[in-house]
XYZ file of C-alpha atoms in Angstrom:
321
model
C 11.336 -34.984 59.176
C 14.144 -35.306 61.715
C 16.385 -32.315 62.345
C 20.053 -33.227 61.901
C 22.650 -30.657 62.865
C 25.412 -33.130 62.069
C 25.258 -36.036 59.567
C 24.944 -39.488 61.125
C 28.300 -40.504 59.655
C 31.169 -38.001 59.758
C 34.825 -38.397 58.900
C 36.601 -35.410 60.442
C 40.289 -35.670 61.291
C 40.256 -33.837 64.629
C 43.962 -34.428 65.182
C 45.066 -32.857 61.914
C 45.242 -29.480 63.666
C 46.350 -30.683 67.104
C 49.291 -28.303 67.322
C 47.016 -25.361 66.502
C 44.253 -26.247 68.978
C 46.624 -27.161 71.804
C 48.692 -24.039 71.153
C 45.616 -21.803 71.184
C 44.371 -23.417 74.391
C 47.753 -22.967 76.085
C 47.956 -19.305 75.040
C 44.382 -18.688 76.177
C 45.124 -20.209 79.594
C 48.272 -18.108 79.999
C 46.354 -14.986 78.954
C 43.606 -15.820 81.473
C 46.126 -16.152 84.305
C 47.757 -12.844 83.311
C 44.366 -11.114 83.205
C 43.478 -12.497 86.630
C 46.786 -11.333 88.136
C 46.729 -7.881 86.519
C 43.066 -6.897 86.287
C 41.604 -9.202 88.920
C 37.959 -10.125 89.299
C 35.120 -7.693 89.852
C 33.949 -9.252 93.114
C 30.333 -8.809 94.127
C 28.888 -8.262 97.571
C 29.386 -11.910 98.559
C 33.156 -11.498 98.355
C 33.586 -7.791 99.140
C 31.258 -7.291 102.084
C 28.310 -4.950 102.402
C 24.912 -4.436 104.004
C 21.760 -6.526 103.690
C 18.357 -4.899 104.199
C 15.235 -7.011 104.529
C 11.950 -5.480 103.397
C 8.352 -6.550 103.992
C 5.498 -5.280 101.876
C 1.779 -5.827 101.454
C 2.126 -5.494 97.674
C 3.945 -7.801 95.283
C 7.688 -7.253 95.131
C 8.748 -5.660 91.844
C 12.530 -5.982 91.589
C 12.659 -3.565 88.657
C 10.822 -0.835 90.574
C 13.069 -1.294 93.613
C 16.188 -1.111 91.473
C 14.986 2.011 89.648
C 14.284 3.668 92.998
C 17.827 2.976 94.281
C 19.756 3.757 91.083
C 19.902 7.560 91.662
C 21.662 6.964 95.008
C 24.772 5.657 93.188
C 25.484 2.928 95.732
C 27.398 0.657 93.359
C 26.598 -3.044 93.259
C 23.041 -3.738 94.467
C 21.456 -7.183 94.583
C 17.675 -7.458 95.042
C 16.114 -10.869 95.621
C 12.526 -11.817 96.368
C 12.401 -14.387 99.188
C 9.743 -16.289 101.123
C 9.129 -16.041 104.851
C 7.414 -19.275 105.974
C 6.290 -17.623 109.213
C 4.482 -14.800 107.368
C 3.121 -16.129 104.059
C 0.903 -13.037 103.739
C 3.910 -10.739 103.337
C 5.994 -10.076 100.237
C 9.607 -10.187 101.347
C 12.708 -8.933 99.545
C 16.392 -8.958 100.429
C 18.478 -6.010 99.252
C 22.262 -6.277 99.415
C 24.392 -3.160 98.970
C 28.158 -3.304 98.572
C 30.481 -1.777 101.156
C 31.132 1.894 100.478
C 34.734 3.125 100.193
C 36.166 0.079 101.964
C 33.931 0.474 105.032
C 32.432 -2.592 106.646
C 28.881 -1.264 106.295
C 27.073 1.661 104.748
C 26.424 4.671 106.971
C 23.179 5.315 108.795
C 22.528 8.293 106.514
C 22.768 6.040 103.457
C 20.426 3.499 105.040
C 17.887 6.222 105.690
C 18.200 7.399 102.077
C 17.600 3.834 100.870
C 14.528 3.497 103.087
C 13.152 6.829 101.881
C 13.623 5.899 98.215
C 11.944 2.516 98.643
C 9.097 3.981 100.711
C 8.421 6.448 97.929
C 8.205 3.544 95.470
C 6.064 1.386 97.802
C 4.146 3.077 100.613
C 3.416 -0.251 102.402
C 7.075 -1.275 102.720
C 8.731 -1.846 106.108
C 12.325 -2.642 107.096
C 12.443 -5.302 109.834
C 16.211 -5.878 109.749
C 19.518 -4.433 108.570
C 22.656 -6.608 108.683
C 26.267 -6.147 107.582
C 28.734 -8.600 106.039
C 32.281 -7.682 107.038
C 35.586 -8.315 105.237
C 36.384 -11.372 107.396
C 33.223 -13.236 106.387
C 33.732 -12.242 102.750
C 37.304 -13.569 102.835
C 36.062 -16.861 104.225
C 33.539 -17.096 101.392
C 36.341 -16.621 98.835
C 38.357 -19.508 100.269
C 35.253 -21.680 100.599
C 34.457 -21.057 96.936
C 38.011 -21.953 95.881
C 37.889 -25.120 97.979
C 34.566 -26.110 96.403
C 36.001 -25.902 92.874
C 39.250 -27.678 93.827
C 37.450 -30.513 95.613
C 35.090 -30.922 92.651
C 38.042 -31.299 90.265
C 39.771 -33.785 92.616
C 36.559 -35.793 92.872
C 36.416 -35.916 89.079
C 40.023 -37.103 88.961
C 39.231 -39.943 91.381
C 35.987 -40.921 89.617
C 37.504 -41.084 86.127
C 40.507 -42.974 87.490
C 38.219 -45.652 88.925
C 35.988 -45.881 85.870
C 38.686 -45.796 83.198
C 42.472 -45.499 83.574
C 44.706 -42.807 85.015
C 45.459 -41.441 81.539
C 41.746 -40.762 81.020
C 41.480 -39.012 84.395
C 44.435 -36.722 83.634
C 42.898 -35.771 80.285
C 39.503 -35.062 81.862
C 40.934 -32.991 84.706
C 43.169 -30.929 82.413
C 40.095 -30.223 80.272
C 38.210 -29.049 83.377
C 41.124 -26.850 84.471
C 41.182 -25.433 80.944
C 37.453 -24.581 81.116
C 37.557 -22.999 84.577
C 40.710 -20.991 83.787
C 39.274 -19.582 80.571
C 36.017 -18.699 82.317
C 37.861 -16.778 85.035
C 39.922 -15.069 82.337
C 36.808 -13.891 80.511
C 35.309 -12.551 83.744
C 38.554 -10.697 84.444
C 38.627 -9.243 80.937
C 34.983 -8.137 80.876
C 34.852 -7.232 84.598
C 31.508 -8.955 85.071
C 30.354 -9.234 88.684
C 31.841 -12.332 90.291
C 29.769 -13.669 93.190
C 28.543 -16.956 94.649
C 26.191 -17.452 91.700
C 29.220 -17.559 89.400
C 30.815 -20.180 91.639
C 27.663 -22.233 91.171
C 28.037 -21.697 87.416
C 31.668 -22.877 87.535
C 30.633 -26.074 89.323
C 27.874 -26.584 86.759
C 30.404 -26.071 83.958
C 32.610 -28.730 85.553
C 29.691 -31.154 85.499
C 28.674 -30.301 81.924
C 32.201 -30.566 80.552
C 32.759 -33.826 82.433
C 29.561 -35.271 80.983
C 30.711 -34.545 77.427
C 34.178 -35.917 78.131
C 32.866 -39.135 79.691
C 30.624 -39.766 76.667
C 33.630 -39.510 74.344
C 35.883 -41.557 76.650
C 33.269 -44.270 77.024
C 33.128 -44.680 73.248
C 36.940 -44.645 73.138
C 37.042 -47.488 75.658
C 34.558 -49.522 73.615
C 36.507 -49.000 70.407
C 39.806 -49.848 72.099
C 38.349 -53.257 72.915
C 37.053 -53.731 69.376
C 40.140 -52.530 67.500
C 43.085 -53.770 69.505
C 45.823 -53.132 66.944
C 44.524 -49.908 65.413
C 46.589 -46.774 66.185
C 45.239 -44.800 69.117
C 44.824 -41.654 67.028
C 42.510 -43.478 64.639
C 40.490 -44.890 67.538
C 40.119 -41.426 69.059
C 39.099 -39.937 65.716
C 36.491 -42.642 65.185
C 35.108 -42.241 68.710
C 34.776 -38.459 68.465
C 33.091 -38.742 65.073
C 30.651 -41.334 66.404
C 29.632 -39.083 69.307
C 29.809 -35.786 67.392
C 26.100 -35.658 66.541
C 25.124 -36.167 70.180
C 27.678 -33.590 71.381
C 26.545 -30.888 68.954
C 22.830 -31.512 69.505
C 23.215 -31.368 73.298
C 25.272 -28.176 73.169
C 22.969 -26.396 70.718
C 19.769 -27.197 72.622
C 21.401 -26.118 75.891
C 22.591 -22.872 74.298
C 19.106 -22.099 72.980
C 17.715 -22.213 76.517
C 20.639 -20.262 77.975
C 20.528 -17.516 75.340
C 16.795 -17.108 75.969
C 17.505 -16.685 79.692
C 20.330 -14.239 78.958
C 18.091 -12.042 76.815
C 14.876 -12.285 78.835
C 16.021 -13.185 82.349
C 17.079 -9.735 83.498
C 20.163 -8.463 85.319
C 19.794 -10.709 88.355
C 20.793 -13.925 86.549
C 22.667 -12.482 83.564
C 26.144 -13.088 84.997
C 25.291 -16.686 85.892
C 23.802 -17.361 82.456
C 26.754 -15.747 80.678
C 29.116 -18.032 82.586
C 26.990 -21.024 81.580
C 26.958 -20.025 77.896
C 30.718 -19.595 77.880
C 31.131 -22.848 79.804
C 29.073 -24.823 77.309
C 31.175 -23.503 74.426
C 34.579 -24.124 75.996
C 33.380 -27.377 77.588
C 32.372 -28.791 74.213
C 35.652 -27.627 72.697
C 37.795 -29.097 75.475
C 35.991 -32.455 75.392
C 36.817 -32.843 71.713
C 40.258 -31.259 71.475
C 41.898 -30.916 74.896
C 40.954 -34.126 76.727
C 41.473 -36.326 73.676
C 44.791 -34.674 72.805
C 46.085 -35.309 76.332
C 44.945 -38.931 76.130
C 46.710 -39.327 72.783
C 49.884 -37.867 74.249
C 49.841 -40.119 77.333
C 48.708 -43.246 75.498
C 46.720 -46.129 76.970
C 47.538 -49.733 77.811
C 45.766 -52.220 75.564
C 45.565 -55.983 75.448
C 46.687 -56.879 71.932
C 46.698 -60.629 72.432
C 43.508 -60.976 70.368
C 43.681 -58.505 67.515
C 40.532 -57.688 65.591
C 41.033 -58.486 61.887
C 38.181 -56.172 60.855
C 39.809 -53.031 62.188
C 41.559 -52.242 58.957
C 38.300 -52.014 57.010
C 36.625 -49.944 59.729
C 39.322 -47.282 59.566
C 39.937 -47.328 55.853
C 38.275 -43.933 55.406
C 39.826 -42.159 58.376
C 42.750 -39.898 57.702
C 45.722 -40.799 59.854
């Protein structure tokens, strides 16, 4: 028996509540900007600077044990990552990043010694081959690089959709992406979740996911525009979204199942990234259906009506205008 989250044939009038959905999206975007300007983001070590300590050990790295050993020191944001050293495959290597303390470029020597003592107590075979600091200048450069990455990704999407479809489609897709990224930043500002380079990677992934959903809908819209040359654009958009609704819901639900499992079982290291992905899937699916299509309806598209399709009236007989 096949699992069907959505019936094969649906007849939902997605544009019957356009003013509500567009209004809610606009208010959510404004609220996100206000939250960003007032509360700001809770930047992680990547964007705030700090100290990186490399550790080598003869025993397997246990991130949980390391974190428990450092928690009593109250050092703020700590990132612990197990890495591989190709020159010493016999060693178990970890990278510990500690945020800058009280605006200083690096933690003090006394704090470093306390960190080493705590980790040595947890693992007697541990050694500390290097200690490096990331200053405010490098962190500031990372912030601008991250912003440039997101902006260039959106511009690339604009150019790609413009070439594949028409400029109206590209504007709708890009506004949907801006909507998704803005709301994601707003949620991170509201909840004060750590914002680091992993979240930038999540934002770029959200851009790709949302674009994929939007292109699927737009591709069906383009096909139906060729088939039903004289049918009102709103009816064509409604039909196209309904025809792709089953695929959209199934893709989103299966992706969310995997992401929720990672969020619950993956631990603190990837929780921020996974949360951003979960939120991105939800708003990306919403924007593909309501935001991008509403913008396209508002802008309109150019169609060749020289050869009207006489069957279009029957095809849309059951769709609410």
